[in-house]
XYZ file of C-alpha atoms in Angstrom:
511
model
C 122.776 25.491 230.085
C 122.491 23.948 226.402
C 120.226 24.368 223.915
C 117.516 21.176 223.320
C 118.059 21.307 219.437
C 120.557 19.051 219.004
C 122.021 18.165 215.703
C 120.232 14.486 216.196
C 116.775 14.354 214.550
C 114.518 13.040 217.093
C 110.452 12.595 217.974
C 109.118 12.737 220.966
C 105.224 12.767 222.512
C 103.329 14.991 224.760
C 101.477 13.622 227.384
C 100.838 14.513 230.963
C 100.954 11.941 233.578
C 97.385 12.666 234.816
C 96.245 11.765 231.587
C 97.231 7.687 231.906
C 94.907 4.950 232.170
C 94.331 3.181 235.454
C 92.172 2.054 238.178
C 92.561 5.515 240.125
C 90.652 8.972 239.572
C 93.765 9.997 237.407
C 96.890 8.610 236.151
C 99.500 8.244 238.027
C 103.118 6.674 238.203
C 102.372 3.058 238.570
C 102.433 0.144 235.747
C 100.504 1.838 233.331
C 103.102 4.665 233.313
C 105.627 1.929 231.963
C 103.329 0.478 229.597
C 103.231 3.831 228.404
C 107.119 4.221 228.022
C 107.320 0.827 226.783
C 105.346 1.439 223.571
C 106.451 5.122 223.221
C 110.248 3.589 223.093
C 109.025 0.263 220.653
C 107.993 3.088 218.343
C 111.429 4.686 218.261
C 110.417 8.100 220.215
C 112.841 8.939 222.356
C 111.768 12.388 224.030
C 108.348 12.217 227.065
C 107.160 15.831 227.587
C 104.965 16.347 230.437
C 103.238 19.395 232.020
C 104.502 20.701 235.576
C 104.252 18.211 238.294
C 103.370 20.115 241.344
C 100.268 19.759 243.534
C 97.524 21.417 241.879
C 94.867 23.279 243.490
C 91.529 21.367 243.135
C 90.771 23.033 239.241
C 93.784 20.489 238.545
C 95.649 22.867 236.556
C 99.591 22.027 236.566
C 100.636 26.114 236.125
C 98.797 27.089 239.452
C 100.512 25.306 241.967
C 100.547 24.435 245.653
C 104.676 24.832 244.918
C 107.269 25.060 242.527
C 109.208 22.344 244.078
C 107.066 19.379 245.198
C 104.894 16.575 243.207
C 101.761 16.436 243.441
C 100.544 13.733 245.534
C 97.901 12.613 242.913
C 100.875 11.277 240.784
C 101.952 8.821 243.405
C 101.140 5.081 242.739
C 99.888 3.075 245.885
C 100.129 -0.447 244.577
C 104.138 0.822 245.479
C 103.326 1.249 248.996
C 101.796 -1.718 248.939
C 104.960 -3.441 247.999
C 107.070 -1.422 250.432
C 104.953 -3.216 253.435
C 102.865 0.614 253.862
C 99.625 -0.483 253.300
C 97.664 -3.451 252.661
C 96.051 -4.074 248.937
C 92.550 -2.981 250.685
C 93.768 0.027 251.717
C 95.329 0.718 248.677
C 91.894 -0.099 246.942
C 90.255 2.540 249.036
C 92.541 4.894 247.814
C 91.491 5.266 244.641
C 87.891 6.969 244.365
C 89.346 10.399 244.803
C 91.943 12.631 246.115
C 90.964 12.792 249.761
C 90.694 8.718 249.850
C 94.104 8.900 248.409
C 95.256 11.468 251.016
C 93.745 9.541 253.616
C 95.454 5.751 252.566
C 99.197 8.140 252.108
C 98.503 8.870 255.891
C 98.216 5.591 256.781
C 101.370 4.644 254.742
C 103.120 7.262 256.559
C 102.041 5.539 259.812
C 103.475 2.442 258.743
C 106.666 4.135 257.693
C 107.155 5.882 260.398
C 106.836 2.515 262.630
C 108.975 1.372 260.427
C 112.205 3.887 260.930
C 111.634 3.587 264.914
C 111.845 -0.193 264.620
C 114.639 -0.464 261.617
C 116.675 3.029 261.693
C 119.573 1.710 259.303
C 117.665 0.479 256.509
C 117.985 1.412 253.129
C 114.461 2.959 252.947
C 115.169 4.777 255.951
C 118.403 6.077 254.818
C 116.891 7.454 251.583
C 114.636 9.094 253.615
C 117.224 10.750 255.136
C 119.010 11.860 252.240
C 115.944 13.093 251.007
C 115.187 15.250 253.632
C 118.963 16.888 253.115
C 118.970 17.443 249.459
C 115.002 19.094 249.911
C 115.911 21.031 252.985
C 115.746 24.366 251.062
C 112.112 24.050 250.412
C 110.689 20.807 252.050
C 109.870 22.458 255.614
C 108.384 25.331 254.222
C 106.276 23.516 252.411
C 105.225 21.283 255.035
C 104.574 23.767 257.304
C 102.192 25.641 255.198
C 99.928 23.283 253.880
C 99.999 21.789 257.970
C 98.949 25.350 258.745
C 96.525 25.726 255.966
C 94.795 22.429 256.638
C 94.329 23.519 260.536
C 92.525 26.716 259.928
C 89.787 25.243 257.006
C 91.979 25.583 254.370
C 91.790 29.666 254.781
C 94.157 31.334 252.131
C 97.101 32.645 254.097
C 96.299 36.076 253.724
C 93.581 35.527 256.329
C 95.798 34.055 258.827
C 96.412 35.476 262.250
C 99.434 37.867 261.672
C 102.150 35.344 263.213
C 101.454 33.016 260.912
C 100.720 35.171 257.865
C 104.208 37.244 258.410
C 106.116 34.208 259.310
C 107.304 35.488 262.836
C 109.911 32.492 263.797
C 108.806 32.281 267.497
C 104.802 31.695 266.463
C 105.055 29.331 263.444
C 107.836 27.177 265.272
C 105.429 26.755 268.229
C 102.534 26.082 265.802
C 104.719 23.167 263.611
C 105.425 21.712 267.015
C 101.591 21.270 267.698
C 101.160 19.904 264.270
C 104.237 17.508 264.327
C 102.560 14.328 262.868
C 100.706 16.043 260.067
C 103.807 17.795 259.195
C 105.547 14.557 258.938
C 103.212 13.171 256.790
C 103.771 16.108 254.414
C 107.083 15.050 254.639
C 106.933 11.480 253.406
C 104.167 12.271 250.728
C 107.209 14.300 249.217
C 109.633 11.473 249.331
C 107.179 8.798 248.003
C 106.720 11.184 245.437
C 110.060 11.632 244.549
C 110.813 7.911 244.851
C 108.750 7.076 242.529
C 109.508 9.499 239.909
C 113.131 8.509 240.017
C 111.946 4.755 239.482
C 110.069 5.851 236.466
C 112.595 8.154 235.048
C 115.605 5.626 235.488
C 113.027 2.922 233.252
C 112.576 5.511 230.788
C 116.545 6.283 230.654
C 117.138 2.476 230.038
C 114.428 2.665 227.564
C 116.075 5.192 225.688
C 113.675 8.318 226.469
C 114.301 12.156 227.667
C 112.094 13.522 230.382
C 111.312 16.710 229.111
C 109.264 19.162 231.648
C 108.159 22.305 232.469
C 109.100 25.788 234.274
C 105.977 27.965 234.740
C 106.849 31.218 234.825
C 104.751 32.361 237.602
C 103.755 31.332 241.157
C 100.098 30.732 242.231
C 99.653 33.441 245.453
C 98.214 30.490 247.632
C 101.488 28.749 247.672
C 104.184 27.440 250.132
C 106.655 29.431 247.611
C 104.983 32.923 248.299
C 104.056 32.607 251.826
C 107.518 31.458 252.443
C 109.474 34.269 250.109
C 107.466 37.559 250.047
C 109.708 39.656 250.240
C 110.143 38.085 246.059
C 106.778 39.543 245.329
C 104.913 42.669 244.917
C 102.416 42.163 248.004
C 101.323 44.355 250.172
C 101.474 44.539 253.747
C 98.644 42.327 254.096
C 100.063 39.983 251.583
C 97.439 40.729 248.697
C 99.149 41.467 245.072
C 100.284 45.248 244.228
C 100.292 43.965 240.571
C 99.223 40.682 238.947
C 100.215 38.366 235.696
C 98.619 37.482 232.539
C 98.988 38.682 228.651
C 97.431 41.003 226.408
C 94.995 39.727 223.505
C 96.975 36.953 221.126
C 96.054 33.687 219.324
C 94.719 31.885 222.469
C 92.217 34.862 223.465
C 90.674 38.199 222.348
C 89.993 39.551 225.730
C 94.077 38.597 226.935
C 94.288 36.370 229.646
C 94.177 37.737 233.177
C 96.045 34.977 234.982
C 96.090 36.486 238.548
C 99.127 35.587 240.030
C 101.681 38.229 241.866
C 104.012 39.318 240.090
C 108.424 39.643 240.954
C 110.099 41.867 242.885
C 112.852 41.390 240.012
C 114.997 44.271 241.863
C 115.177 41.837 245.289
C 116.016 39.210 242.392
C 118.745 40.769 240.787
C 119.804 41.740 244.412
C 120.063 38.352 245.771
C 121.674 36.780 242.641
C 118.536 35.733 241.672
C 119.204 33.141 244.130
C 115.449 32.027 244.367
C 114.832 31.280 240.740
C 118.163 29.529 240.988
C 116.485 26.440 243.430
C 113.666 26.120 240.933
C 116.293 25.331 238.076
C 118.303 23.089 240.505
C 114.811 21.263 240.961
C 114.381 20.572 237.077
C 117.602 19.510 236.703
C 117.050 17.420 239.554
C 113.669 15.811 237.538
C 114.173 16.035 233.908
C 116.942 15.665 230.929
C 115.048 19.148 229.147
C 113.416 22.048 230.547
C 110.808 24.514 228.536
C 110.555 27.862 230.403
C 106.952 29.041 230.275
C 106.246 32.064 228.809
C 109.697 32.858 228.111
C 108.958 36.342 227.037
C 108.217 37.406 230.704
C 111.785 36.989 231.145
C 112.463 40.157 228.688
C 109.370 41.922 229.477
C 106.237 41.019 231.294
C 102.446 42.299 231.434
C 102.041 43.922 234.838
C 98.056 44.685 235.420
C 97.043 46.529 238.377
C 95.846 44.269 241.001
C 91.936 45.575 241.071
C 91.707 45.076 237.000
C 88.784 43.935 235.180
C 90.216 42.414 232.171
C 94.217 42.054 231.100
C 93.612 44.441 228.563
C 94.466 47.369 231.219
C 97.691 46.278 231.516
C 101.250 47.293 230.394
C 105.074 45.821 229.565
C 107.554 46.124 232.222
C 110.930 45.035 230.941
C 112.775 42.167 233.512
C 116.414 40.909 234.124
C 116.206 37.961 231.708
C 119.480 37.951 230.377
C 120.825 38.646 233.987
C 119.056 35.033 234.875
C 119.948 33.248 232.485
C 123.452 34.677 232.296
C 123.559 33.132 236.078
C 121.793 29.744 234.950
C 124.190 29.165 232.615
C 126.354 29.838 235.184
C 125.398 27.544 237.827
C 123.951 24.767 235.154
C 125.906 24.391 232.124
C 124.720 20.797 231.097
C 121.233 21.873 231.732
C 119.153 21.966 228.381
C 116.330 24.283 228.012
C 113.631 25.257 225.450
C 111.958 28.609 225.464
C 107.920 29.090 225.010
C 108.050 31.798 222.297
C 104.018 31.856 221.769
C 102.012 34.526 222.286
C 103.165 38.274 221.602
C 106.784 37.878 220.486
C 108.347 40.853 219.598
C 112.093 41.179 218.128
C 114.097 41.599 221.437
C 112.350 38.296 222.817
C 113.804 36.592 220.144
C 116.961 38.413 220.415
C 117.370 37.068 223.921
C 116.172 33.424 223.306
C 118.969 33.488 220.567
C 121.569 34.773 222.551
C 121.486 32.213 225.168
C 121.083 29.371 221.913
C 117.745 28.421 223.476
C 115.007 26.248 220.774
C 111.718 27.859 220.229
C 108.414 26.334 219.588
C 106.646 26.352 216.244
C 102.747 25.300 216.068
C 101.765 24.101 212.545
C 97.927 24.528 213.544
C 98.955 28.223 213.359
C 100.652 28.410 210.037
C 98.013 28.689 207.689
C 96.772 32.723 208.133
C 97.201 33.337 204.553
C 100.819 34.940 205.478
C 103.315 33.674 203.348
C 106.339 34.402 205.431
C 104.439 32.660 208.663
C 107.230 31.288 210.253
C 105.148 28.513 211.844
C 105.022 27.218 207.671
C 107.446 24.152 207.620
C 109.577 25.390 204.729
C 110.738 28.575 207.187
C 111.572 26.111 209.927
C 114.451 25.915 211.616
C 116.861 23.071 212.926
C 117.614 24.391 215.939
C 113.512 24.625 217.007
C 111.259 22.183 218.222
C 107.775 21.672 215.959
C 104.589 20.089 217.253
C 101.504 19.949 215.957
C 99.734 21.443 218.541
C 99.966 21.864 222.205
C 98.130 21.494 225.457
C 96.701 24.683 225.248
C 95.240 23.592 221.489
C 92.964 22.103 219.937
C 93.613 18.181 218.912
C 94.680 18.807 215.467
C 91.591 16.187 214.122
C 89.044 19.156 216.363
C 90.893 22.221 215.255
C 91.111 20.649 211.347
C 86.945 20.100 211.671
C 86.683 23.796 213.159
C 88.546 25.740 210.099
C 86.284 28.020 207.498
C 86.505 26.381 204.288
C 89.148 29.479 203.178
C 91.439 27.981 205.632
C 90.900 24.322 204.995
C 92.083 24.719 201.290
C 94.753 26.670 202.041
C 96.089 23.506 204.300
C 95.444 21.215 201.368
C 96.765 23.794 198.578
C 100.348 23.807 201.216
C 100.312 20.168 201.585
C 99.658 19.420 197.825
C 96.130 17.720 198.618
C 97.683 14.410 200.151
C 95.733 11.644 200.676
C 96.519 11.138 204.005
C 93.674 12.387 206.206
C 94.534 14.255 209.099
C 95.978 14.259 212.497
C 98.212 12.107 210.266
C 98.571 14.582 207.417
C 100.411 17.641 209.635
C 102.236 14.666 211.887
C 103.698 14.009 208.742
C 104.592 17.531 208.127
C 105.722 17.743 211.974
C 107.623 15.119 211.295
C 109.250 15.798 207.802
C 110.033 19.171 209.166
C 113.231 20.694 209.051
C 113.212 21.004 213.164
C 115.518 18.176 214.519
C 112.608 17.822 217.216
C 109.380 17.039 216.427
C 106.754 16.414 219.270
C 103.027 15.763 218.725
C 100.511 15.400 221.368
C 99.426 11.481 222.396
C 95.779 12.831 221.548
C 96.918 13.248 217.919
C 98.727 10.084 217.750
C 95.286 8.259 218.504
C 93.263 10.619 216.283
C 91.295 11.898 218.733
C 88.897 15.458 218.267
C 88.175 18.034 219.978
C 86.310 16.183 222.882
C 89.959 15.026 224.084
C 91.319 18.349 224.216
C 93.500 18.801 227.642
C 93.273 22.842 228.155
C 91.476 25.869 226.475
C 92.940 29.070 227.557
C 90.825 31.167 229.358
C 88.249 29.228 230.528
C 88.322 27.572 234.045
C 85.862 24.710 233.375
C 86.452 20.851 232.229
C 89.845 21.451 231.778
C 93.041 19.087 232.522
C 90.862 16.144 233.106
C 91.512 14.357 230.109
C 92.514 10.900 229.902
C 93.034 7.912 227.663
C 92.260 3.903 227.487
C 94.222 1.421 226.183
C 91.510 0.301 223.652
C 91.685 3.746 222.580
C 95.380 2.736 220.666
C 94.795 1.503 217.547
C 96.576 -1.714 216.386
C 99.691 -1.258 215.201
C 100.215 2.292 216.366
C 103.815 1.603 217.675
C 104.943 0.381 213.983
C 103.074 3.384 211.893
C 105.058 5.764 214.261
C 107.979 4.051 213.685
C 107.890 3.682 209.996
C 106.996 7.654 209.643
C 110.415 8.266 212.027
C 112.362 6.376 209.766
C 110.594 8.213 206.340
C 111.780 11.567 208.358
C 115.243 10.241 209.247
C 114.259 10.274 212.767
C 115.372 6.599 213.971
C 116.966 6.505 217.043
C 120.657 5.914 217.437
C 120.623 3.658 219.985
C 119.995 4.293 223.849
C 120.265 7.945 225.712
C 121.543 8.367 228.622
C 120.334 10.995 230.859
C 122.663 12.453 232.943
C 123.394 11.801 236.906
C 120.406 13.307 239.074
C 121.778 16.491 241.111
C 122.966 19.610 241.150
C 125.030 20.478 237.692
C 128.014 22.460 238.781
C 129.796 24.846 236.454
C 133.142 23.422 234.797
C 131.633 19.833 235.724
C-alpha cells in the first residue's frame, strides 16, 4: 500500500464514465471514452478519476450499489459486441433508448456467445471467459444468483424472500439457480463483457500515459449481492433488516447530517476473520485501477452508528472501528497498491493521525477555503505536497455555480486571497489548484468547460436529478487541450513521459 502523493507534480481530471457523450442513454465505454482519453492525454494530464463502477440501483447513484465487485452493465459499449459477432448493428441500435433495451440486446449477445463456446470451445474468447470465471469465483456466483433470484420474485428486496432463499440455506438456493440456469448465465457474461471492456480501455489509457484512479465506498447498499451473501458482516437482524444504519452528523454538505441508510459492520466478525471480506474488495481495485480513494475514510477510525428506526442522523453517535487493524493487513496483502483517503466532513485529530500513519494523501477543496479562517487548511499557502487539491468535487458545486452563489463578504475575500486577478473564474481557482503546493491537482471536467451550477453531478442529501449529468463535444471549447497544457507547464506539472500502470492482479506482499 503506497501513498498517491508522489514526489512527481501531476494533473489529473474528474469525470465519471456515465457522464460521456454518445448515442446511448448514458456514457459508456465505447469510442467516445477514447476520444475522451485522447484529449485528456494531448493536454498533458496524466491521472482519470472516476466514481465507483458498480451497478447502480435505478436513482443511478455509484455509492449505493447492486455490489462492490461487479460493473455496472450501463457502462458496457455494444458497438463491441457487435464486433465480437454478438449482435447485429440493429440490435445494437435497439439497445440504446434505455437500460432495459440495453439489458434486453446483452441477453441476446449472451445467446450468441453462448452458441458460440458450444460450437468453438478453444477459442481465445472462450478461454478468457474461462479465466474470468476463475479469478471472479469469490464473488461472481453470488452475485449472479441474487439478482437471478431477485428478478424471479418482482424484484422483491431480499428481506421479503421465502426464508430459504433469504437465509441462504445451500439445499434451496442450489435447487432454485438450477431452475434459473440461463438467466444466471447471462449474469455471468454481462460481468465478463464488462470487465473486457474496461481492461481494453484501461490498457489505451496506460499507453496514453494516464492513471485510473477510482473509488472504495465505504459502505454497502442493504439490497445487495454483498449483504445477502455475507450477513453474518452486518448488524441485521434475524429477519435481515439493519440493527443500526450509516450516515454523518451535520458538516459542510448538510445541516440536518446525512442519514445514508445502509447497515452498518459487524467490525468484531471483521477483525475475527482477518478482515478477510474487506480484503476481496481491495483485491478488486487493484484489479481495476492504478489509485484508490477510500470513501469516507474517517469511518475507518470511528463511524456514526444511528439506530435503525431514526428520523434524522442527528440521533446518532461515534463508534470507534479497527482502521488501523485494516489497513495494517492491506498493506500487508497489497504493498504496491496506492491509496488516497476522503478526509471531508467531520475530521477530528485521531482521523488524521491514522491517515498519516499509514502515509495516505488527503483531499483539500479550495471552494471551502475562504470562511474568513486564516489558518483554513483548505487555503493554498497551508497546502501540502503529499495531498491531492481539486477544486471541487462531485458532491460540489461547479466552481463557476458555487462562485455565482457566494454573499458578496465571501466573494471579496476570494479576490482579496487571489490578489484580484484578471482571470475570471473556474479558471481563476484552476489556476490556484494548479499552482498549489499539492503534487496532485485534479479539477472536475465540468470546470474545465466552465460550466455552472446546472451541470452539477451530485448534491448531498437530496435524492432527485442527481448523477445524470453529461457532456457534448461542442460543449469543449477550441483549444481546450492547449490552455490546459500551457497552465501544467506554468505549474511545473508537464508530464515526464509515459506511465506505466502496473500488471492487473492480485499484488502480493514482498512482490
Amino acid at each position: 500500500m503506497n501513498s498517491a502523493g508522489v514526489p512527481q507534480r501531476r494533473g489529473g481530471v474528474l469525470l465519471h464514465p456515465t457522464s460521456l457523450p454518445g448515442p446511448g442513454y448514458c456514457g459508456d465505454f465505447g469510442a467516445d471514452a477514447r476520444r475522451f482519453v485522447d484529449l485528456v492525454a494531448d493536454a498533458g494530464l496524466r491521472i482519470w478519476q472516476v466514481l465507483p463502477l458498480g451497478p447502480t440501483h435505478p436513482d443511478g447513484c455509484p455509492y449505493q450499489s447492486f455490489s462492490v465487485h461487479a460493473g455496472s452493465p450501463d457502462l458496457i459499449n455494444l458497438h463491441w459486441l457487435v464486433e465480437q459477432g454478438w449482435l447485429t448493428p440493429e440490435q445494437a441500435q435497439g439497445g440504446l433508448t434505455d437500460r432495459y433495451a440495453k439489458r434486453q440486446a446483452l441477453d441476446q449477445a449472451s445467446r450468441a456467445f453462448f452458441r458460440q463456446l458450444e460450437s468453438s470451445p478453444h477459442s481465445p474468447m472462450v478461454a478468457a471467459y474461462l479465466q474470468f470465471l476463475e479469478i471472479a469465483d469469490f464473488w461472481l456466483e453470488d452475485y449472479a444468483r441474487f439478482h437471478a433470484f431477485r428478478n424471479s420474485l418482482q424484484q422483491r428486496p431480499w428481506t421479503t424472500w421465502p426464508e430459504g432463499l433469504r437465509k441462504r440455506d445451500p439445499a434451496v438456493c442450489d435447487a432454485t439457480a438450477a431452475t434459473l440456469a440461463p438467466q444466471i448465465s447471462d449474469l455471468r457474461f454481462r460481468q465478463f463483457v464488462f470487465d473486457c471492456q474496461w481492461r481494453e480501455l484501461r490498457d489505451y489509457a496506460t499507453e496514453r500515459g494516464l492513471l485510473l484512479f477510482g473509488d472504495i465506498p465505504i459502505y454497502v447498499h442493504l439490497e445487495s449481492a454483498d449483504v445477502w451473501a455475507h450477513q453474518p458482516m452486518f448488524d441485521l437482524d434475524d429477519s435481515g433488516l439493519p440493527n443500526t444504519v450509516t450516515g454523518v452528523p451535520p458538516d459542510y454538505f448538510s445541516a440536518e447530517g446525512q442519514l445514508w441508510g445502509n447497515p452498518q459492520y459487524n467490525w468484531a466478525l471483521m477483525r475475527e476473520t482477518g478482515f478477510r471480506w474487506w480484503l476481496q474488495r481491495f483485491d478488486s481495485a487493484a484489479k481495476q485501477f492504478d489509485i484508490a480513494r477510500i470513501d469516507h475514510f474517517r469511518a475507518l477510525q470511528a463511524y456514526w452508528e444511528i439506530p435503525a428506526n431514526a428520523v434524522t442522523a442527528k440521533e446518532g453517535h461515534w463508534v470507534e472501528a479497527p482502521g488501523r487493524e485494516l489497513l495494517q493487513a492491506v498493506r500487508a496483502n497489497y504493498p504496491e497498491l496506492k491509496l488516497v483517503a476522503e478526509n471531508l466532513g467531520s475530521i477530528t485529530a485521531e482521523v488524521e493521525a491514522l491517515r498519516k500513519e499509514f502515509k495516505l494523501p488527503g483531499m483539500l477543496i479550495l471552494q471551502f477555503a475562504f470562511d474568513g479562517n486564516p489558518e483554513n487548511p483548505y487555503l493554498n499557502h497551508l497546502h501540502q505536497s503529499g495531498d491531492i487539491v481539486y477544486t471541487g468535487t462531485h458532491d460540489n458545486d461547479t466552481t463557476l455555480g458555487w462562485f455565482n452563489s457566494l454573499d458578496a463578504a465571501t466573494r471579496e475575500r476570494v479576490y482579496a486571497y487571489f490578489g484580484n486577478p484578471d482571470e475570471a473564474m473556474p479558471w481563476m481557482l484552476i489556476r490556484q489548484a494548479m499552482s498549489s503546493r499539492a503534487n496532485t491537482a485534479i479539477i472536475p471536467w465540468q470546470d474545465f468547460l466552465g460550466l455552472d451550477g446546472h451541470h452539477r453531478m451530485n448534491t448531498p442529501g437530496t435524492t432527485v436529478g442527481n448523477w445524470r449529468w453529461r457532456f457534448d463535444w461542442p460543449q469543449v471549447p477550441d483549444g481546450l487541450a492547449g490552455q490546459i497544457s500551457d497552465l501544467l507547464l506554468a505549474c511545473s506539472r508537464c508530464p515526464a513521459g509515459p506511465l506505466r500502470a502496473p500488471a492487473p492482479g492480485r499484488l502480493e506482499a514482498g512482490t
